[in-house]
PDB file of C-alpha atoms and ligand atoms in Angstrom:
ATOM      1  CA  MET A 194     -17.921  43.510  25.363  1.00  0.00           C
ATOM      2  CA  LYS A 195     -15.498  40.937  23.871  1.00  0.00           C
ATOM      3  CA  ILE A 196     -15.143  41.250  19.887  1.00  0.00           C
ATOM      4  CA  ILE A 197     -12.887  38.306  20.135  1.00  0.00           C
ATOM      5  CA  GLU A 198     -13.279  35.092  21.067  1.00  0.00           C
ATOM      6  CA  TRP A 199      -9.957  32.618  21.452  1.00  0.00           C
ATOM      7  CA  LYS A 200     -11.221  29.003  19.425  1.00  0.00           C
ATOM      8  CA  PRO A 201      -8.926  26.410  19.345  1.00  0.00           C
ATOM      9  CA  GLU A 202      -9.076  26.522  15.720  1.00  0.00           C
ATOM     10  CA  PHE A 203      -6.862  29.838  16.213  1.00  0.00           C
ATOM     11  CA  SER A 204      -4.130  27.436  17.379  1.00  0.00           C
ATOM     12  CA  ILE A 205      -1.330  26.933  14.976  1.00  0.00           C
ATOM     13  CA  GLY A 206       0.748  24.476  17.002  1.00  0.00           C
ATOM     14  CA  GLU A 207       3.000  26.848  18.079  1.00  0.00           C
ATOM     15  CA  PRO A 208       3.126  27.659  21.987  1.00  0.00           C
ATOM     16  CA  ILE A 209       4.677  30.445  21.604  1.00  0.00           C
ATOM     17  CA  LEU A 210       2.710  31.961  19.139  1.00  0.00           C
ATOM     18  CA  ASP A 211      -0.686  30.750  20.285  1.00  0.00           C
ATOM     19  CA  ALA A 212       0.403  32.678  23.311  1.00  0.00           C
ATOM     20  CA  ASP A 213       1.183  35.232  21.173  1.00  0.00           C
ATOM     21  CA  HIS A 214      -2.025  35.320  19.632  1.00  0.00           C
ATOM     22  CA  ARG A 215      -4.078  35.218  23.177  1.00  0.00           C
ATOM     23  CA  TYR A 216      -2.900  38.449  23.945  1.00  0.00           C
ATOM     24  CA  LEU A 217      -2.924  39.621  20.510  1.00  0.00           C
ATOM     25  CA  ILE A 218      -6.688  39.073  21.506  1.00  0.00           C
ATOM     26  CA  ARG A 219      -6.559  40.185  25.178  1.00  0.00           C
ATOM     27  CA  LEU A 220      -4.882  44.202  23.858  1.00  0.00           C
ATOM     28  CA  LEU A 221      -7.962  44.175  21.176  1.00  0.00           C
ATOM     29  CA  ASN A 222     -11.256  43.318  23.609  1.00  0.00           C
ATOM     30  CA  ARG A 223      -9.209  45.845  26.155  1.00  0.00           C
ATOM     31  CA  PHE A 224      -9.391  48.542  23.348  1.00  0.00           C
ATOM     32  CA  SER A 225     -13.347  47.931  21.938  1.00  0.00           C
ATOM     33  CA  ASP A 226     -14.283  47.979  26.138  1.00  0.00           C
ATOM     34  CA  HIS A 227     -12.512  51.535  26.502  1.00  0.00           C
ATOM     35  CA  LEU A 228     -14.245  52.593  22.871  1.00  0.00           C
ATOM     36  CA  GLY A 229     -17.686  54.019  24.160  1.00  0.00           C
ATOM     37  CA  SER A 230     -17.979  57.112  26.087  1.00  0.00           C
ATOM     38  CA  SER A 231     -15.587  57.598  28.475  1.00  0.00           C
ATOM     39  CA  ARG A 232     -13.419  56.897  25.532  1.00  0.00           C
ATOM     40  CA  SER A 233     -10.105  59.505  25.663  1.00  0.00           C
ATOM     41  CA  LYS A 234      -7.967  60.676  23.000  1.00  0.00           C
ATOM     42  CA  ALA A 235      -5.011  59.943  24.690  1.00  0.00           C
ATOM     43  CA  THR A 236      -5.809  55.748  25.613  1.00  0.00           C
ATOM     44  CA  ILE A 237      -6.342  55.414  22.587  1.00  0.00           C
ATOM     45  CA  ILE A 238      -3.297  56.140  20.842  1.00  0.00           C
ATOM     46  CA  ASP A 239      -1.584  54.352  24.304  1.00  0.00           C
ATOM     47  CA  HIS A 240      -4.199  51.038  23.182  1.00  0.00           C
ATOM     48  CA  LEU A 241      -2.865  51.577  19.846  1.00  0.00           C
ATOM     49  CA  VAL A 242       0.776  52.373  20.476  1.00  0.00           C
ATOM     50  CA  GLN A 243       0.951  48.844  22.863  1.00  0.00           C
ATOM     51  CA  LEU A 244      -0.581  47.100  19.433  1.00  0.00           C
ATOM     52  CA  TYR A 245       1.667  47.960  17.454  1.00  0.00           C
ATOM     53  CA  SER A 246       4.632  46.893  20.200  1.00  0.00           C
ATOM     54  CA  SER A 247       3.524  43.369  20.389  1.00  0.00           C
ATOM     55  CA  ALA A 248       2.000  43.014  17.297  1.00  0.00           C
ATOM     56  CA  SER A 249       5.657  44.257  15.741  1.00  0.00           C
ATOM     57  CA  ASN A 250       7.956  41.286  18.381  1.00  0.00           C
ATOM     58  CA  HIS A 251       5.008  38.902  18.009  1.00  0.00           C
ATOM     59  CA  PHE A 252       5.415  39.252  13.662  1.00  0.00           C
ATOM     60  CA  ALA A 253       8.888  39.119  14.134  1.00  0.00           C
ATOM     61  CA  ARG A 254       9.000  36.100  16.163  1.00  0.00           C
ATOM     62  CA  GLU A 255       6.368  34.315  13.707  1.00  0.00           C
ATOM     63  CA  GLU A 256       8.964  35.788  10.629  1.00  0.00           C
ATOM     64  CA  THR A 257      11.730  33.665  12.494  1.00  0.00           C
ATOM     65  CA  ILE A 258       9.464  30.236  12.933  1.00  0.00           C
ATOM     66  CA  MET A 259       8.585  30.779   8.977  1.00  0.00           C
ATOM     67  CA  LEU A 260      11.914  31.074   8.268  1.00  0.00           C
ATOM     68  CA  ALA A 261      12.924  28.255  11.219  1.00  0.00           C
ATOM     69  CA  HIS A 262      10.527  24.812   9.525  1.00  0.00           C
ATOM     70  CA  GLY A 263      11.056  25.704   6.285  1.00  0.00           C
ATOM     71  CA  TYR A 264       7.892  27.755   4.995  1.00  0.00           C
ATOM     72  CA  SER A 265       9.632  29.642   1.893  1.00  0.00           C
ATOM     73  CA  ASP A 266       6.020  29.679  -1.004  1.00  0.00           C
ATOM     74  CA  ASP A 267       4.245  31.767   1.006  1.00  0.00           C
ATOM     75  CA  TYR A 268       6.734  33.365   3.657  1.00  0.00           C
ATOM     76  CA  VAL A 269       7.025  36.693   1.347  1.00  0.00           C
ATOM     77  CA  LYS A 270       3.609  38.130   1.010  1.00  0.00           C
ATOM     78  CA  HIS A 271       2.483  36.413   5.028  1.00  0.00           C
ATOM     79  CA  TYR A 272       5.526  39.034   6.077  1.00  0.00           C
ATOM     80  CA  ALA A 273       3.773  41.666   3.304  1.00  0.00           C
ATOM     81  CA  ASP A 274       0.935  41.264   5.167  1.00  0.00           C
ATOM     82  CA  HIS A 275       2.324  41.811   8.015  1.00  0.00           C
ATOM     83  CA  GLN A 276       3.566  45.562   7.231  1.00  0.00           C
ATOM     84  CA  ARG A 277       0.693  46.197   6.252  1.00  0.00           C
ATOM     85  CA  LEU A 278      -0.636  45.719   9.033  1.00  0.00           C
ATOM     86  CA  LEU A 279       1.657  47.518  11.733  1.00  0.00           C
ATOM     87  CA  ASN A 280       1.323  50.089   8.669  1.00  0.00           C
ATOM     88  CA  GLU A 281      -2.707  50.075   9.672  1.00  0.00           C
ATOM     89  CA  VAL A 282      -1.937  51.005  13.557  1.00  0.00           C
ATOM     90  CA  THR A 283       0.744  53.116  12.275  1.00  0.00           C
ATOM     91  CA  LEU A 284      -2.005  55.553  10.918  1.00  0.00           C
ATOM     92  CA  MET A 285      -5.402  54.675  13.049  1.00  0.00           C
ATOM     93  CA  ILE A 286      -2.192  56.230  15.586  1.00  0.00           C
ATOM     94  CA  PHE A 287      -2.179  59.317  12.848  1.00  0.00           C
ATOM     95  CA  GLU A 288      -5.791  59.629  12.589  1.00  0.00           C
ATOM     96  CA  GLN A 289      -6.118  60.011  15.948  1.00  0.00           C
ATOM     97  CA  GLN A 290      -3.933  62.559  17.345  1.00  0.00           C
ATOM     98  CA  TYR A 291      -4.433  64.713  14.044  1.00  0.00           C
ATOM     99  CA  GLY A 292      -8.113  64.478  14.815  1.00  0.00           C
ATOM    100  CA  LEU A 293      -9.399  62.633  11.592  1.00  0.00           C
ATOM    101  CA  GLN A 294     -10.328  59.361  14.217  1.00  0.00           C
ATOM    102  CA  LYS A 295     -13.015  57.424  12.491  1.00  0.00           C
ATOM    103  CA  ASP A 296     -16.311  56.714  15.234  1.00  0.00           C
ATOM    104  CA  ASP A 297     -16.266  53.600  17.743  1.00  0.00           C
ATOM    105  CA  ARG A 298     -18.064  51.571  15.593  1.00  0.00           C
ATOM    106  CA  ALA A 299     -15.984  52.046  12.133  1.00  0.00           C
ATOM    107  CA  ILE A 300     -12.913  51.645  15.321  1.00  0.00           C
ATOM    108  CA  THR A 301     -14.767  47.942  16.509  1.00  0.00           C
ATOM    109  CA  GLU A 302     -14.890  46.681  13.008  1.00  0.00           C
ATOM    110  CA  TRP A 303     -11.507  47.683  12.206  1.00  0.00           C
ATOM    111  CA  VAL A 304     -10.187  46.115  15.310  1.00  0.00           C
ATOM    112  CA  HIS A 305     -12.320  43.060  14.671  1.00  0.00           C
ATOM    113  CA  SER A 306     -11.017  42.517  10.846  1.00  0.00           C
ATOM    114  CA  TRP A 307      -7.399  43.898  12.148  1.00  0.00           C
ATOM    115  CA  PHE A 308      -7.118  40.425  13.564  1.00  0.00           C
ATOM    116  CA  HIS A 309      -8.820  38.136  12.000  1.00  0.00           C
ATOM    117  CA  GLU A 310      -8.229  38.600   7.956  1.00  0.00           C
ATOM    118  CA  HIS A 311      -4.913  37.767   9.181  1.00  0.00           C
ATOM    119  CA  HIS A 312      -5.072  35.084  11.384  1.00  0.00           C
ATOM    120  CA  THR A 313      -7.645  33.007   8.979  1.00  0.00           C
ATOM    121  CA  THR A 314      -5.849  33.159   5.999  1.00  0.00           C
ATOM    122  CA  HIS A 315      -1.852  34.542   6.524  1.00  0.00           C
ATOM    123  CA  ASP A 316      -1.510  31.973   9.955  1.00  0.00           C
ATOM    124  CA  ALA A 317      -3.993  29.434   9.091  1.00  0.00           C
ATOM    125  CA  ARG A 318      -1.723  28.326   5.769  1.00  0.00           C
ATOM    126  CA  LEU A 319       0.825  28.984   8.505  1.00  0.00           C
ATOM    127  CA  GLN A 320      -1.334  27.097  10.963  1.00  0.00           C
ATOM    128  CA  LEU A 321      -1.190  23.361   7.728  1.00  0.00           C
ATOM    129  CA  SER A 322       2.599  23.782   7.512  1.00  0.00           C
ATOM    130  CA  ILE A 323       3.390  23.750  10.383  1.00  0.00           C
ATOM    131  CA  GLN A 324       1.024  20.438  11.304  1.00  0.00           C
ATOM    132  CA  GLU A 325       2.197  19.073   7.682  1.00  0.00           C
ATOM    133  CA  ALA A 326       5.857  18.809   9.147  1.00  0.00           C
ATOM    134  CA  ASP A 327       4.938  17.169  12.484  1.00  0.00           C
ATOM    135  CA  GLY A 328       3.147  14.756  10.085  1.00  0.00           C
ATOM    136  CA  ALA A 329      -0.654  15.951  11.714  1.00  0.00           C
TER     137      ALA A 329
HETATM  138 FE1  FE2 B 402       0.598  36.008  10.184  1.00  0.00          FE
HETATM  139 FE1  FE2 B 403       0.816  36.186  13.556  1.00  0.00          FE
END
Protein backbone atom coordinates (compact mmCIF):
# COMPACT_ATOMS: atom_id res chain seq x y z
CA MET A 1 0.00 0.00 0.00
CA LYS A 2 1.32 3.42 -0.97
CA ILE A 3 1.31 5.65 2.07
CA ILE A 4 2.75 8.63 0.24
CA GLU A 5 1.69 9.68 -3.24
CA TRP A 6 3.88 12.09 -5.18
CA LYS A 7 2.01 15.35 -5.78
CA PRO A 8 3.00 18.08 -8.24
CA GLU A 9 3.08 20.57 -5.36
CA PHE A 10 5.92 18.55 -3.81
CA SER A 11 8.16 19.81 -6.60
CA ILE A 12 10.98 22.02 -5.31
CA GLY A 13 11.88 23.31 -8.76
CA GLU A 14 15.30 21.66 -8.78
CA PRO A 15 15.19 18.49 -10.91
CA ILE A 16 17.88 16.71 -8.91
CA LEU A 17 16.07 17.35 -5.60
CA ASP A 18 12.70 16.38 -7.08
CA ALA A 19 14.24 13.12 -8.31
CA ASP A 20 15.65 12.51 -4.81
CA HIS A 21 12.28 13.19 -3.18
CA ARG A 22 10.52 10.82 -5.57
CA TYR A 23 13.11 8.16 -4.80
CA LEU A 24 12.76 8.65 -1.03
CA ILE A 25 8.97 8.29 -1.38
CA ARG A 26 9.50 5.03 -3.32
CA LEU A 27 11.79 3.75 -0.55
CA LEU A 28 9.31 4.70 2.18
CA ASN A 29 6.43 3.04 0.30
CA ARG A 30 8.50 -0.12 -0.22
CA PHE A 31 9.34 -0.11 3.48
CA SER A 32 5.68 0.28 4.39
CA ASP A 33 4.76 -2.58 1.99
CA HIS A 34 7.15 -4.84 3.82
CA LEU A 35 5.43 -4.35 7.17
CA GLY A 36 2.77 -6.87 8.08
CA SER A 37 2.70 -10.59 8.54
CA SER A 38 5.79 -11.35 6.45
CA ARG A 39 7.99 -8.73 8.14
CA SER A 40 11.43 -9.78 9.27
CA LYS A 41 13.72 -7.88 11.57
CA ALA A 42 16.68 -8.19 9.19
CA THR A 43 14.71 -6.81 6.23
CA ILE A 44 13.31 -3.93 8.27
CA ILE A 45 16.86 -3.02 9.28
CA ASP A 46 17.97 -3.28 5.62
CA HIS A 47 15.19 -0.85 4.62
CA LEU A 48 16.20 1.56 7.38
CA VAL A 49 19.90 1.40 6.47
CA GLN A 50 19.03 2.09 2.83
CA LEU A 51 16.81 4.98 3.92
CA TYR A 52 19.61 6.43 6.04
CA SER A 53 22.10 6.19 3.20
CA SER A 54 19.79 7.67 0.53
CA ALA A 55 18.51 10.39 2.85
CA SER A 56 21.97 11.48 3.96
CA ASN A 57 23.10 11.72 0.31
CA HIS A 58 19.97 13.70 -0.53
CA PHE A 59 20.35 16.03 2.45
CA ALA A 60 23.96 16.78 1.49
CA ARG A 61 22.85 17.62 -2.09
CA GLU A 62 20.01 19.77 -0.81
CA GLU A 63 22.28 21.65 1.61
CA THR A 64 24.79 22.32 -1.19
CA ILE A 65 22.00 23.72 -3.38
CA MET A 66 20.69 25.83 -0.47
CA LEU A 67 24.13 27.38 -0.07
CA ALA A 68 24.48 27.87 -3.84
CA HIS A 69 21.17 29.79 -3.84
CA GLY A 70 22.37 31.97 -0.97
CA TYR A 71 19.63 30.47 1.19
CA SER A 72 20.94 31.75 4.48
CA ASP A 73 17.98 32.65 6.71
CA ASP A 74 16.62 29.19 7.37
CA TYR A 75 19.69 27.19 6.45
CA VAL A 76 20.67 26.31 10.03
CA LYS A 77 17.14 25.27 11.01
CA HIS A 78 16.78 23.23 7.82
CA TYR A 79 20.19 21.59 8.33
CA ALA A 80 19.33 20.81 11.97
CA ASP A 81 16.08 19.16 10.88
CA HIS A 82 18.01 16.95 8.44
CA GLN A 83 20.20 15.86 11.34
CA ARG A 84 17.10 15.18 13.46
CA LEU A 85 15.63 13.00 10.68
CA LEU A 86 18.85 11.00 10.36
CA ASN A 87 18.98 10.59 14.15
CA GLU A 88 15.42 9.25 14.09
CA VAL A 89 16.40 6.62 11.50
CA THR A 90 19.42 5.64 13.61
CA LEU A 91 17.18 5.30 16.65
CA MET A 92 14.75 3.12 14.67
CA ILE A 93 17.64 0.87 13.62
CA PHE A 94 18.71 0.46 17.27
CA GLU A 95 15.14 -0.20 18.35
CA GLN A 96 14.83 -2.94 15.74
CA GLN A 97 18.23 -4.35 16.59
CA TYR A 98 17.50 -4.62 20.31
CA GLY A 99 13.90 -5.79 20.08
CA LEU A 100 12.37 -2.48 21.19
CA GLN A 101 10.52 -2.10 17.91
CA LYS A 102 7.25 -0.27 17.63
CA ASP A 103 4.28 -2.09 16.16
CA ASP A 104 3.62 -1.90 12.41
CA ARG A 105 1.00 0.80 12.75
CA ALA A 106 3.36 3.06 14.73
CA ILE A 107 6.15 2.43 12.21
CA THR A 108 3.81 3.27 9.31
CA GLU A 109 2.79 6.52 11.00
CA TRP A 110 6.44 7.33 11.59
CA VAL A 111 7.32 6.59 7.93
CA HIS A 112 4.56 8.92 6.77
CA SER A 113 5.39 11.80 9.10
CA TRP A 114 9.16 11.38 8.63
CA PHE A 115 8.89 12.59 5.02
CA HIS A 116 5.77 14.70 5.17
CA GLU A 117 6.51 17.03 8.08
CA HIS A 118 9.93 18.02 6.84
CA HIS A 119 8.86 18.29 3.22
CA THR A 120 5.83 20.48 3.90
CA THR A 121 7.76 22.85 6.17
CA HIS A 122 11.48 23.15 5.51
CA ASP A 123 11.54 21.90 1.89
CA ALA A 124 8.44 23.97 1.08
CA ARG A 125 10.24 27.12 2.28
CA LEU A 126 13.20 26.19 0.10
CA GLN A 127 10.81 25.77 -2.85
CA LEU A 128 9.50 29.33 -2.34
CA SER A 129 13.02 30.67 -2.11
CA ILE A 130 14.06 28.94 -5.35
CA GLN A 131 10.93 30.22 -7.13
CA GLU A 132 11.62 33.78 -5.95
CA ALA A 133 15.26 33.54 -7.07
CA ASP A 134 14.05 32.34 -10.50
CA GLY A 135 11.60 35.25 -10.67
CA ALA A 136 8.54 32.99 -10.67
FE1 LIG B 1 15.25 19.25 3.44
FE1 LIG C 1 14.51 17.31 0.76
